[in-house]
RNA sequence: GGCGCAUUAGUCUAGUUGGCCUAGGACGCCGCCCUCUCAAGGCGGAGAUCGCGGGUUCGAAUCCCGCAUGCGCUACCA
């Protein structure tokens, strides 16, 4: 479903291949992230933010961060801070926002009540609004009745034409009205930058609430007013907002503002095909960070849902993503979140970083080891085994106390060859120092050479040594084991094994 | 129920001006190689009647129509 992008060029989006259009100041791109601080940053929101960011930065445009906290009951400052933190952790940044300020401050909807009231007043003057006294219970009942009778469950317009006497009466009952928008009976259509021409027939939209009975602007009014007054040029959001766009366009029109360009990207689905939610497991960026996923792996993976890079280069950090990403190449069908593919990417990124970077990132995940002088060596030794930093402690256990081998593993210690190998290993160690990784490597080499001509397979030489040292039949390379454990400890373990206490 | 969007292997996708598609790549799976082990890496394999049914055409995953399925919206949530 690609292609609308090119068609959409006349609507103000342009390919990177047409840099000449970038010079036009009136086409300066401004996008926004508009998270609702009702919980931790969701993977889906992060993906939306990523798309916005990649698009804006790719076009040399600016990014506005706006907090949609009109639902005071569910929003909290704590969550707002957590969201900003997680967005930054992912590597995203913004030019204007509640924390950095900007020419269109404030950036929290809860602090923009006056602006919304002014706009609502303007609409009222034009006769485009009316107070609605229906209670939530009544509305719920209407909806259910409509549904059961097979009618469209949109607001039925009960309060649309109330007489002023009737209004007074209801007010006297103590009812506080919400303000509804008088939705005109006409078709609404627009060009979605991804879906192309979309149209909504008249009568498909009910009179929606502009101002809630508590006096606060609802999502539709607040969002439209903010997008208009903040000069947003492109609204990139999830497809769940596609239908809302009709409402928003109507409001832009009523308010006399020019609407932005819209692009609705596909949704992020859980493995069962439903919208990604808690029941599918971890959904918050924060949870993935805590499990040891890397920010560049997350942004990489999220971008790969609905988008694929040219030439098949799939392992990309944010910077590379920025260079290759083109919002017009997004696929319009929904994508299922696949943890295994994320794991693969995370492993790739871990192995792509420099050792010192991994070691720094790893510290918090292995506090019991990070103080060790040879911690970097330990990390290096298990680098190829881990998919997340959270796997570290499990693999590093090899360097801890030696547990007795299980029955099957202990077999490596039995037999004449094994005993001779262990004796020889102890002999070599006795004579040498394990000064560094290289000398440990030499010890392994010398041991192999000592048995090379005797028709003994490498594994018959080295597996007994491995088991004698760790009690396990798998783990980091032997040279790592020797070096990290140290000469004294290695000799002690070898002698213990030779004494037969392991087998 | 209405409206909207979507529909290529278990998953993410390439494919858009119809023929180069006997449908390409990636994850996962299986096998081989490398290797002291586990991994990582390299190589190879299985896996898709391109949702279904019609039509247009010499020729359709690609165009048209219908149907089905999934998801979303239909809130004083965003």
Coordinates of C-alpha atoms (C1' of nucleotides) in Angstrom, one line a residue:
Chain A
X1 CA 0.0 0.0 0.0
X2 CA 2.8 2.3 -0.7
X3 CA 2.5 5.1 -3.2
X4 CA 0.2 7.6 -1.7
X5 CA 3.2 9.4 -0.5
X6 CA 4.2 10.5 -3.9
X7 CA 0.7 11.5 -4.7
X8 CA 0.6 13.3 -1.4
X9 CA 3.5 15.5 -2.4
X10 CA 1.2 18.3 -3.3
X11 CA -0.2 18.2 0.2
X12 CA 3.1 19.3 1.7
X13 CA 5.2 16.2 2.3
X14 CA 8.1 15.6 0.2
X15 CA 10.7 12.9 -0.3
X16 CA 14.2 13.4 0.8
X17 CA 15.1 13.1 -2.9
X18 CA 13.6 16.5 -3.4
X19 CA 15.7 18.7 -1.2
X20 CA 14.8 21.8 -3.2
X21 CA 11.4 21.9 -1.5
X22 CA 13.0 21.9 1.9
X23 CA 14.1 25.5 1.5
X24 CA 10.5 26.8 1.7
X25 CA 10.0 28.3 5.1
X26 CA 6.3 27.9 5.0
X27 CA 6.7 24.2 4.7
X28 CA 8.7 23.9 7.8
X29 CA 7.7 20.6 9.4
X30 CA 6.4 20.7 13.0
X31 CA 5.2 17.5 14.6
X32 CA 4.2 16.6 18.1
X33 CA 4.2 13.7 20.5
X34 CA 1.2 13.9 22.7
X35 CA 1.4 11.3 25.4
X36 CA -1.2 11.0 28.1
X37 CA 0.5 10.6 31.5
X38 CA -1.8 7.8 32.7
X39 CA 0.8 5.1 32.8
X40 CA 4.3 4.3 31.7
X41 CA 5.3 4.9 28.0
X42 CA 3.7 2.1 26.0
X43 CA 5.5 0.4 23.2
X44 CA 2.8 1.6 20.8
X45 CA 3.2 5.2 21.9
X46 CA 6.9 4.9 21.7
X47 CA 6.5 3.7 18.1
X48 CA 4.3 6.7 17.3
X49 CA 6.9 9.0 18.9
X50 CA 9.6 7.4 17.0
X51 CA 7.8 7.8 13.6
X52 CA 7.2 11.5 14.4
X53 CA 10.7 12.0 15.4
X54 CA 12.2 10.3 12.4
X55 CA 10.0 12.2 10.1
X56 CA 10.6 15.6 11.7
X57 CA 14.4 15.2 12.1
X58 CA 14.6 13.7 8.6
X59 CA 13.0 16.8 7.2
X60 CA 14.9 19.2 9.4
X61 CA 11.7 20.0 11.2
X62 CA 10.9 20.5 14.9
X63 CA 9.3 18.3 17.5
X64 CA 6.9 19.5 20.2
X65 CA 6.2 17.4 23.2
X66 CA 2.7 18.0 24.6
X67 CA 1.2 16.4 27.7
X68 CA -2.4 15.4 27.2
X69 CA -3.5 15.4 30.8
X70 CA -7.1 16.7 30.5
X71 CA -8.2 13.6 32.3
X72 CA -7.1 14.8 35.6
X73 CA -8.3 11.7 37.5
X74 CA -6.1 9.3 35.6
X75 CA -3.1 11.6 34.9
X76 CA -0.2 12.1 37.2
X77 CA 3.0 14.2 37.2
X78 CA 4.9 11.2 38.2
X79 CA 3.9 9.4 35.0
X80 CA 4.7 12.5 33.0
X81 CA 8.2 12.5 34.3
X82 CA 8.6 8.8 33.7
X83 CA 7.4 9.2 30.1
X84 CA 9.9 12.0 29.4
X85 CA 12.7 9.9 30.9
X86 CA 11.8 6.9 28.8
X87 CA 11.6 8.9 25.6
X88 CA 15.0 10.4 26.3
X89 CA 16.4 7.0 27.1
X90 CA 15.2 5.8 23.7
X91 CA 17.3 8.6 22.2
X92 CA 14.4 10.9 21.2
X93 CA 14.5 14.6 21.9
X94 CA 12.2 17.6 21.4
X95 CA 12.5 21.3 20.8
X96 CA 9.5 22.4 22.8
X97 CA 7.9 20.8 25.8
X98 CA 6.9 21.1 29.4
X99 CA 10.4 20.6 30.6
X100 CA 12.2 22.8 28.1
X101 CA 9.6 25.4 27.5
X102 CA 9.1 27.1 24.2
X103 CA 7.1 29.9 22.4
X104 CA 3.8 28.1 22.7
X105 CA 3.9 27.3 26.4
X106 CA 2.4 26.0 28.5
X107 CA 2.7 22.5 27.0
X108 CA 0.4 20.7 29.5
X109 CA -3.2 20.7 28.5
X110 CA -4.2 20.9 32.2
X111 CA -2.6 24.4 32.1
X112 CA -4.2 25.6 28.9
X113 CA -7.8 25.8 30.1
X114 CA -8.1 29.5 29.3
X115 CA -7.1 28.9 25.7
X116 CA -9.7 26.2 25.3
X117 CA -12.4 28.3 26.9
X118 CA -11.7 31.1 24.5
X119 CA -12.1 28.8 21.6
X120 CA -15.2 27.3 23.0
X121 CA -16.6 30.8 23.4
X122 CA -15.9 31.5 19.8
X123 CA -17.8 28.4 18.7
X124 CA -20.6 29.3 21.0
X125 CA -20.9 32.8 19.4
X126 CA -21.2 31.1 16.0
X127 CA -24.0 28.9 17.5
X128 CA -22.0 25.8 17.0
X129 CA -22.3 24.5 20.5
X130 CA -25.0 23.7 23.0
X131 CA -25.1 22.7 26.6
X132 CA -26.0 19.0 27.2
X133 CA -27.5 18.0 30.5
X134 CA -27.6 14.2 29.9
X135 CA -25.9 12.3 32.7
X136 CA -23.3 9.6 32.0
X137 CA -25.9 7.0 33.1
X138 CA -28.5 8.3 30.7
X139 CA -26.0 8.3 27.9
X140 CA -24.9 4.8 28.6
X141 CA -28.6 3.7 28.6
X142 CA -29.2 5.5 25.2
X143 CA -26.2 3.8 23.8
X144 CA -27.2 0.3 24.9
X145 CA -30.7 0.9 23.6
X146 CA -29.5 2.0 20.3
X147 CA -27.2 -0.9 20.0
X148 CA -29.9 -3.5 20.9
X149 CA -32.3 -1.9 18.4
X150 CA -29.6 -2.0 15.7
X151 CA -29.3 1.8 15.5
X152 CA -26.0 3.7 15.3
X153 CA -25.1 4.5 18.9
X154 CA -24.1 8.1 18.4
X155 CA -25.4 10.9 20.5
X156 CA -29.1 11.3 19.8
X157 CA -29.3 15.1 20.1
X158 CA -31.6 15.1 23.1
X159 CA -30.3 18.5 24.3
X160 CA -29.7 20.0 20.9
X161 CA -32.8 22.2 20.8
X162 CA -33.7 22.7 24.5
X163 CA -35.6 25.9 25.3
X164 CA -33.9 28.3 27.7
X165 CA -36.7 27.6 30.2
X166 CA -36.0 23.9 30.0
X167 CA -32.3 24.6 30.5
X168 CA -33.0 26.7 33.6
X169 CA -35.1 23.9 34.9
X170 CA -32.3 21.3 34.5
X171 CA -29.8 23.7 36.0
X172 CA -32.0 24.1 39.0
X173 CA -32.0 20.3 39.4
X174 CA -28.3 20.8 40.0
X175 CA -27.2 19.4 36.6
X176 CA -23.9 20.7 35.3
X177 CA -23.9 20.7 31.5
X178 CA -21.2 19.5 29.2
X179 CA -20.8 21.5 26.0
X180 CA -21.4 19.6 22.8
X181 CA -20.4 20.5 19.3
X182 CA -23.2 20.8 16.8
X183 CA -21.9 18.5 14.1
X184 CA -22.9 19.7 10.7
X185 CA -24.6 17.3 8.4
X186 CA -22.1 17.0 5.7
X187 CA -19.6 14.6 4.4
X188 CA -16.0 14.9 5.7
X189 CA -13.1 13.7 3.7
X190 CA -9.3 14.2 3.6
X191 CA -6.1 12.8 2.1
X192 CA -4.3 10.6 4.6
X193 CA -0.6 10.6 3.8
X194 CA -0.6 6.8 4.0
X195 CA -4.1 5.7 3.3
X196 CA -4.9 8.1 0.6
X197 CA -8.4 9.6 0.2
X198 CA -10.7 8.8 3.2
X199 CA -14.2 9.9 3.5
X200 CA -16.9 9.8 6.1
X201 CA -20.6 10.1 5.2
X202 CA -22.9 12.6 7.0
X203 CA -24.7 11.2 10.0
X204 CA -21.8 9.0 11.0
X205 CA -20.6 11.4 13.6
X206 CA -22.6 12.3 16.7
X207 CA -22.5 15.6 18.5
X208 CA -19.4 15.1 20.6
X209 CA -18.3 16.8 23.9
X210 CA -16.1 19.8 23.7
X211 CA -16.1 20.8 27.3
X212 CA -16.8 18.3 30.0
X213 CA -19.3 19.1 32.8
X214 CA -16.3 19.7 35.1
X215 CA -15.3 22.6 32.9
X216 CA -12.3 20.9 31.3
X217 CA -11.8 20.6 27.6
X218 CA -12.1 17.1 26.2
X219 CA -9.6 15.4 24.0
X220 CA -11.0 16.6 20.7
X221 CA -11.2 20.3 21.5
X222 CA -7.9 20.4 23.3
X223 CA -6.1 18.5 20.7
X224 CA -7.4 20.5 17.8
X225 CA -6.8 23.9 19.5
X226 CA -3.3 22.9 20.5
X227 CA -2.4 21.5 17.0
X228 CA -3.7 24.8 15.5
X229 CA -2.2 27.2 18.0
X230 CA 1.1 25.4 18.2
X231 CA 1.5 25.4 14.4
X232 CA 1.6 21.7 14.0
X233 CA 2.0 20.8 10.3
X234 CA 1.8 17.0 10.4
X235 CA -0.1 14.8 12.8
X236 CA 1.3 11.3 12.8
X237 CA -0.7 9.0 15.0
X238 CA -2.1 5.6 15.3
X239 CA -4.9 4.3 13.1
X240 CA -7.2 4.2 16.0
X241 CA -7.5 8.0 15.5
X242 CA -8.5 7.7 11.9
X243 CA -12.2 8.1 12.6
X244 CA -11.5 10.9 15.0
X245 CA -9.9 12.9 12.3
X246 CA -13.3 13.6 10.8
X247 CA -14.3 15.3 14.1
X248 CA -11.1 17.2 14.2
X249 CA -11.4 18.4 10.7
X250 CA -14.9 19.7 11.5
X251 CA -13.5 21.6 14.4
X252 CA -10.6 23.1 12.5
X253 CA -13.1 24.3 10.0
X254 CA -15.5 25.7 12.6
X255 CA -12.6 27.5 14.3
X256 CA -11.3 28.9 11.1
X257 CA -7.9 27.2 11.2
X258 CA -6.1 25.4 8.5
X259 CA -5.8 21.7 9.5
X260 CA -2.5 19.9 9.5
X261 CA -1.6 17.0 7.3
X262 CA -2.6 13.6 8.7
X263 CA -0.9 10.3 8.6
X264 CA -2.3 7.3 10.4
X265 CA 0.1 4.5 10.9
X266 CA -0.9 0.9 11.6
X267 CA -1.5 -0.3 15.1
X268 CA 0.8 -2.5 17.2
X269 CA -0.9 -5.9 17.9
X270 CA -0.4 -8.6 20.5
X271 CA 0.3 -12.1 19.4
X272 CA -3.4 -12.9 19.4
X273 CA -4.2 -10.1 17.0
X274 CA -5.7 -7.8 19.6
X275 CA -4.4 -4.3 20.3
X276 CA -1.2 -4.8 22.3
X277 CA -2.0 -4.7 26.0
X278 CA -0.9 -5.9 29.4
X279 CA -2.3 -9.3 28.9
X280 CA 0.3 -9.9 26.2
X281 CA 3.0 -9.4 28.8
X282 CA 5.3 -6.4 29.1
X283 CA 4.1 -3.4 27.2
X284 CA 6.0 -0.5 28.7
X285 CA 9.3 0.7 27.5
X286 CA 10.4 0.9 31.1
X287 CA 9.9 -2.8 31.6
X288 CA 12.1 -3.6 28.6
X289 CA 14.8 -1.4 29.9
X290 CA 14.7 -3.2 33.2
X291 CA 14.9 -6.5 31.5
X292 CA 18.1 -5.5 29.8
X293 CA 17.0 -4.4 26.4
X294 CA 19.0 -1.7 24.7
X295 CA 17.4 1.5 23.6
X296 CA 18.8 1.2 20.1
X297 CA 17.4 -2.4 19.8
X298 CA 14.0 -1.2 20.8
X299 CA 13.9 1.7 18.4
X300 CA 15.3 -0.6 15.7
X301 CA 12.6 -3.2 16.3
X302 CA 9.8 -0.7 16.6
X303 CA 10.8 0.9 13.3
X304 CA 10.9 -2.5 11.7
X305 CA 7.2 -3.0 12.5
X306 CA 5.6 -1.5 9.4
X307 CA 8.8 -0.5 7.8
X308 CA 11.6 -2.2 6.1
X309 CA 14.9 -0.7 5.1
X310 CA 16.1 -0.6 1.6
X311 CA 18.7 -3.2 0.7
X312 CA 17.7 -5.4 3.7
X313 CA 20.0 -3.9 6.2
X314 CA 18.0 -4.5 9.3
X315 CA 20.3 -3.9 12.2
X316 CA 20.3 -0.2 12.6
X317 CA 20.9 2.3 15.5
X318 CA 18.8 5.5 15.7
X319 CA 21.2 7.5 13.6
X320 CA 21.2 4.9 10.8
X321 CA 17.5 4.7 11.1
X322 CA 17.3 8.4 10.6
X323 CA 19.4 8.2 7.5
X324 CA 17.3 5.4 5.9
X325 CA 13.8 5.9 7.2
X326 CA 11.2 7.4 5.0
X327 CA 7.7 7.8 6.4
X328 CA 6.2 7.3 3.0
X329 CA 7.5 3.7 3.0
X330 CA 5.4 2.7 6.0
X331 CA 3.1 -0.3 5.5
X332 CA -0.5 0.4 6.3
X333 CA -1.3 -3.0 7.8
X334 CA -1.1 -3.7 11.5
X335 CA 1.9 -5.5 12.9
X336 CA 2.1 -8.2 15.6
X337 CA 4.8 -7.7 18.3
X338 CA 7.2 -10.6 18.2
X339 CA 9.4 -10.9 21.2
X340 CA 11.8 -13.4 19.5
X341 CA 12.6 -10.9 16.8
X342 CA 13.3 -8.2 19.4
X343 CA 15.6 -10.7 21.2
X344 CA 17.5 -11.3 18.0
X345 CA 18.0 -7.6 17.4
X346 CA 19.0 -7.0 21.0
X347 CA 21.7 -9.6 20.8
X348 CA 22.9 -8.1 17.5
X349 CA 23.1 -4.7 19.1
X350 CA 24.9 -6.0 22.2
X351 CA 27.5 -7.5 20.0
X352 CA 27.7 -4.4 17.9
X353 CA 28.7 -2.1 20.8
X354 CA 32.3 -1.7 21.9
X355 CA 33.2 -3.8 24.9
X356 CA 33.6 -0.8 27.2
X357 CA 30.0 0.4 26.3
X358 CA 28.6 -3.0 27.0
X359 CA 30.5 -3.2 30.3
X360 CA 29.1 0.2 31.4
X361 CA 25.6 -0.8 30.4
X362 CA 26.0 -4.1 32.1
X363 CA 27.0 -2.9 35.6
X364 CA 23.5 -2.3 36.9
X365 CA 22.5 -5.8 35.7
X366 CA 25.2 -7.7 37.6
X367 CA 25.9 -5.7 40.8
X368 CA 27.4 -8.8 42.5
X369 CA 30.1 -8.9 39.8
X370 CA 30.6 -5.4 38.6
X371 CA 33.1 -4.6 41.3
X372 CA 35.4 -7.4 40.3
X373 CA 38.6 -6.2 38.7
X374 CA 38.1 -8.6 35.8
X375 CA 34.5 -7.7 35.2
X376 CA 35.1 -6.5 31.7
X377 CA 36.8 -9.8 30.9
X378 CA 33.9 -11.7 32.4
X379 CA 31.4 -9.8 30.3
X380 CA 33.4 -10.3 27.2
X381 CA 33.5 -14.0 27.8
X382 CA 29.7 -14.4 27.8
X383 CA 28.9 -11.7 25.2
X384 CA 27.9 -14.2 22.5
X385 CA 25.6 -16.0 24.9
X386 CA 23.3 -13.3 26.0
X387 CA 20.3 -11.7 24.3
X388 CA 19.6 -9.2 27.0
X389 CA 21.8 -7.6 29.7
X390 CA 19.4 -9.3 32.1
X391 CA 20.9 -12.7 31.1
X392 CA 24.2 -11.7 32.5
X393 CA 24.0 -12.9 36.1
X394 CA 22.9 -16.3 34.9
X395 CA 25.9 -16.8 32.7
X396 CA 28.3 -15.1 35.1
X397 CA 27.4 -17.7 37.7
X398 CA 30.1 -19.9 36.1
X399 CA 32.6 -17.7 37.9
X400 CA 31.1 -18.2 41.3
X401 CA 31.2 -21.1 43.6
X402 CA 31.7 -24.4 41.9
X403 CA 28.8 -26.8 42.2
X404 CA 29.4 -30.5 42.0
X405 CA 28.8 -31.8 38.4
X406 CA 25.7 -33.8 37.7
X407 CA 25.9 -37.5 36.9
X408 CA 26.3 -37.0 33.1
X409 CA 28.8 -34.2 33.4
X410 CA 30.9 -36.1 35.9
X411 CA 31.6 -38.7 33.3
X412 CA 34.1 -36.3 31.7
X413 CA 36.2 -36.8 34.8
X414 CA 36.4 -40.5 34.7
X415 CA 38.9 -42.6 32.8
X416 CA 42.6 -42.8 32.5
X417 CA 42.9 -40.0 29.9
X418 CA 41.0 -37.5 32.0
X419 CA 43.2 -38.1 35.0
X420 CA 46.3 -37.7 33.0
X421 CA 44.9 -34.5 31.5
X422 CA 44.1 -33.0 34.9
X423 CA 47.5 -33.9 36.2
X424 CA 49.2 -32.4 33.2
X425 CA 47.1 -29.3 33.5
X426 CA 48.0 -28.9 37.2
X427 CA 51.6 -29.4 36.2
X428 CA 51.5 -26.7 33.6
X429 CA 49.7 -24.3 35.8
X430 CA 52.3 -24.9 38.5
X431 CA 55.1 -23.8 36.3
X432 CA 53.3 -20.7 34.8
X433 CA 51.7 -17.5 35.7
X434 CA 48.3 -16.4 34.5
X435 CA 49.2 -12.8 34.0
X436 CA 46.7 -12.1 31.3
X437 CA 44.2 -13.6 28.8
X438 CA 47.1 -14.4 26.4
X439 CA 49.0 -16.5 29.0
X440 CA 45.8 -18.3 29.8
X441 CA 45.4 -19.1 26.1
X442 CA 49.0 -20.4 26.1
X443 CA 48.2 -22.8 28.9
X444 CA 45.3 -24.2 26.9
X445 CA 47.6 -24.5 23.9
X446 CA 50.3 -26.3 25.8
X447 CA 47.9 -28.8 27.3
X448 CA 46.5 -29.6 23.8
X449 CA 50.0 -30.0 22.4
X450 CA 51.0 -32.4 25.2
X451 CA 48.4 -34.8 24.1
X452 CA 48.3 -34.1 20.4
X453 CA 50.3 -37.0 19.1
X454 CA 48.6 -39.5 21.4
X455 CA 45.5 -39.8 19.3
X456 CA 43.4 -38.0 21.9
X457 CA 40.6 -35.8 20.7
X458 CA 40.6 -32.1 21.7
X459 CA 37.4 -32.6 23.6
X460 CA 38.8 -35.4 25.6
X461 CA 41.5 -33.1 26.8
X462 CA 39.6 -29.9 27.4
X463 CA 36.2 -31.1 28.6
X464 CA 37.7 -32.8 31.7
X465 CA 39.5 -29.5 32.4
X466 CA 36.3 -27.5 32.0
X467 CA 34.3 -29.8 34.2
X468 CA 37.1 -29.9 36.9
X469 CA 37.1 -26.1 36.9
X470 CA 33.4 -25.3 36.8
X471 CA 31.5 -28.5 37.4
X472 CA 29.6 -27.8 34.2
X473 CA 29.9 -29.0 30.6
X474 CA 29.3 -25.7 29.0
X475 CA 30.4 -22.1 29.6
X476 CA 32.9 -19.4 28.5
X477 CA 36.1 -20.3 26.7
X478 CA 38.6 -22.1 28.8
X479 CA 41.1 -19.3 28.6
X480 CA 38.6 -17.0 30.2
X481 CA 37.9 -19.5 32.9
X482 CA 41.6 -19.9 33.7
X483 CA 42.3 -16.2 33.7
X484 CA 39.3 -15.0 35.7
X485 CA 39.5 -17.9 38.3
X486 CA 43.2 -17.3 38.7
X487 CA 46.1 -19.7 39.1
X488 CA 45.5 -20.5 42.8
X489 CA 41.8 -21.3 42.5
X490 CA 42.3 -23.3 39.3
X491 CA 44.9 -25.5 41.0
X492 CA 42.7 -25.9 44.0
X493 CA 39.8 -27.1 41.9
X494 CA 42.0 -29.4 39.8
X495 CA 43.4 -31.1 42.9
X496 CA 39.9 -31.4 44.3
X497 CA 38.8 -33.1 41.1
X498 CA 41.9 -35.4 41.1
X499 CA 41.2 -36.4 44.6
X500 CA 38.0 -37.8 43.3
X501 CA 35.6 -35.7 45.2
X502 CA 33.8 -34.7 42.1
X503 CA 33.4 -38.0 40.4
Chain B
rG1 C1' -25.7 -2.4 14.0
rG2 C1' -23.2 1.9 11.3
rC3 C1' -18.7 3.9 9.5
rG4 C1' -13.5 3.3 8.7
rC5 C1' -8.9 0.6 7.9
rA6 C1' -6.5 -3.8 6.9
rU7 C1' -5.7 -8.9 4.6
rU8 C1' 1.8 -12.1 1.0
rA9 C1' 4.6 -18.5 5.1
rG10 C1' 3.9 -19.1 12.7
rU11 C1' 5.9 -13.6 12.8
rC12 C1' 8.0 -8.8 10.5
rU13 C1' 8.2 -7.6 5.5
rA14 C1' 9.8 -6.9 -0.4
rG15 C1' 6.6 -6.6 -4.3
rU16 C1' 2.9 -0.1 -6.2
rU17 C1' 3.3 2.2 -13.5
rG18 C1' 0.2 -6.0 -14.6
rG19 C1' 4.9 -9.9 -17.6
rC20 C1' 12.3 -10.0 -14.9
rC21 C1' 7.5 -13.6 -9.2
rU22 C1' 8.9 -21.1 -11.0
rA23 C1' 6.7 -14.8 -5.0
rG24 C1' 12.7 -12.0 -2.6
rG25 C1' 14.8 -10.9 2.5
rA26 C1' 14.6 -11.3 8.0
rC27 C1' 13.1 -13.7 12.9
rG28 C1' 11.8 -18.5 14.5
rC29 C1' 12.4 -23.9 13.1
rC30 C1' 15.6 -28.0 11.0
rG31 C1' 20.5 -29.6 9.0
rC32 C1' 25.7 -28.9 8.0
rC33 C1' 30.4 -26.3 8.8
rC34 C1' 33.5 -23.8 12.4
rU35 C1' 34.6 -25.2 17.5
rC36 C1' 36.8 -27.9 24.2
rU37 C1' 31.3 -26.8 25.5
rC38 C1' 27.2 -23.4 25.2
rA39 C1' 26.7 -19.6 22.1
rA40 C1' 28.0 -16.3 18.2
rG41 C1' 29.2 -16.7 13.0
rG42 C1' 29.0 -19.0 8.0
rC43 C1' 26.4 -22.2 4.6
rG44 C1' 21.9 -24.8 3.2
rG45 C1' 16.7 -26.6 3.9
rA46 C1' 11.5 -27.0 5.0
rG47 C1' 7.6 -23.4 5.2
rA48 C1' 2.9 -18.9 1.1
rU49 C1' -2.7 -22.4 -3.7
rC50 C1' -0.2 -13.9 -2.4
rG51 C1' -8.0 -14.2 2.7
rC52 C1' -12.2 -16.3 -0.7
rG53 C1' -15.2 -15.9 -5.3
rG54 C1' -15.9 -13.7 -9.8
rG55 C1' -14.3 -10.4 -13.7
rU56 C1' -10.8 -7.4 -17.2
rU57 C1' -6.3 -9.2 -20.0
rC58 C1' -2.4 -13.0 -24.3
rG59 C1' -0.8 -12.6 -19.0
rA60 C1' -2.7 -10.4 -12.0
rA61 C1' 0.0 -10.8 -5.6
rU62 C1' -0.4 -6.4 -8.6
rC63 C1' -6.6 -3.5 -12.0
rC64 C1' -12.3 -3.8 -11.1
rC65 C1' -16.6 -6.0 -8.4
rG66 C1' -18.7 -8.9 -4.5
rC67 C1' -17.9 -11.7 0.0
rA68 C1' -15.4 -13.3 4.4
rU69 C1' -12.3 -12.4 8.4
rG70 C1' -9.6 -9.3 11.8
rC71 C1' -8.9 -4.7 14.0
rG72 C1' -10.4 0.3 15.2
rC73 C1' -13.9 4.2 16.1
rU74 C1' -18.9 4.8 17.4
rA75 C1' -17.1 7.8 25.7
rC76 C1' -18.1 13.9 29.8
rC77 C1' -10.5 8.0 27.7
rA78 C1' -6.8 9.7 24.9

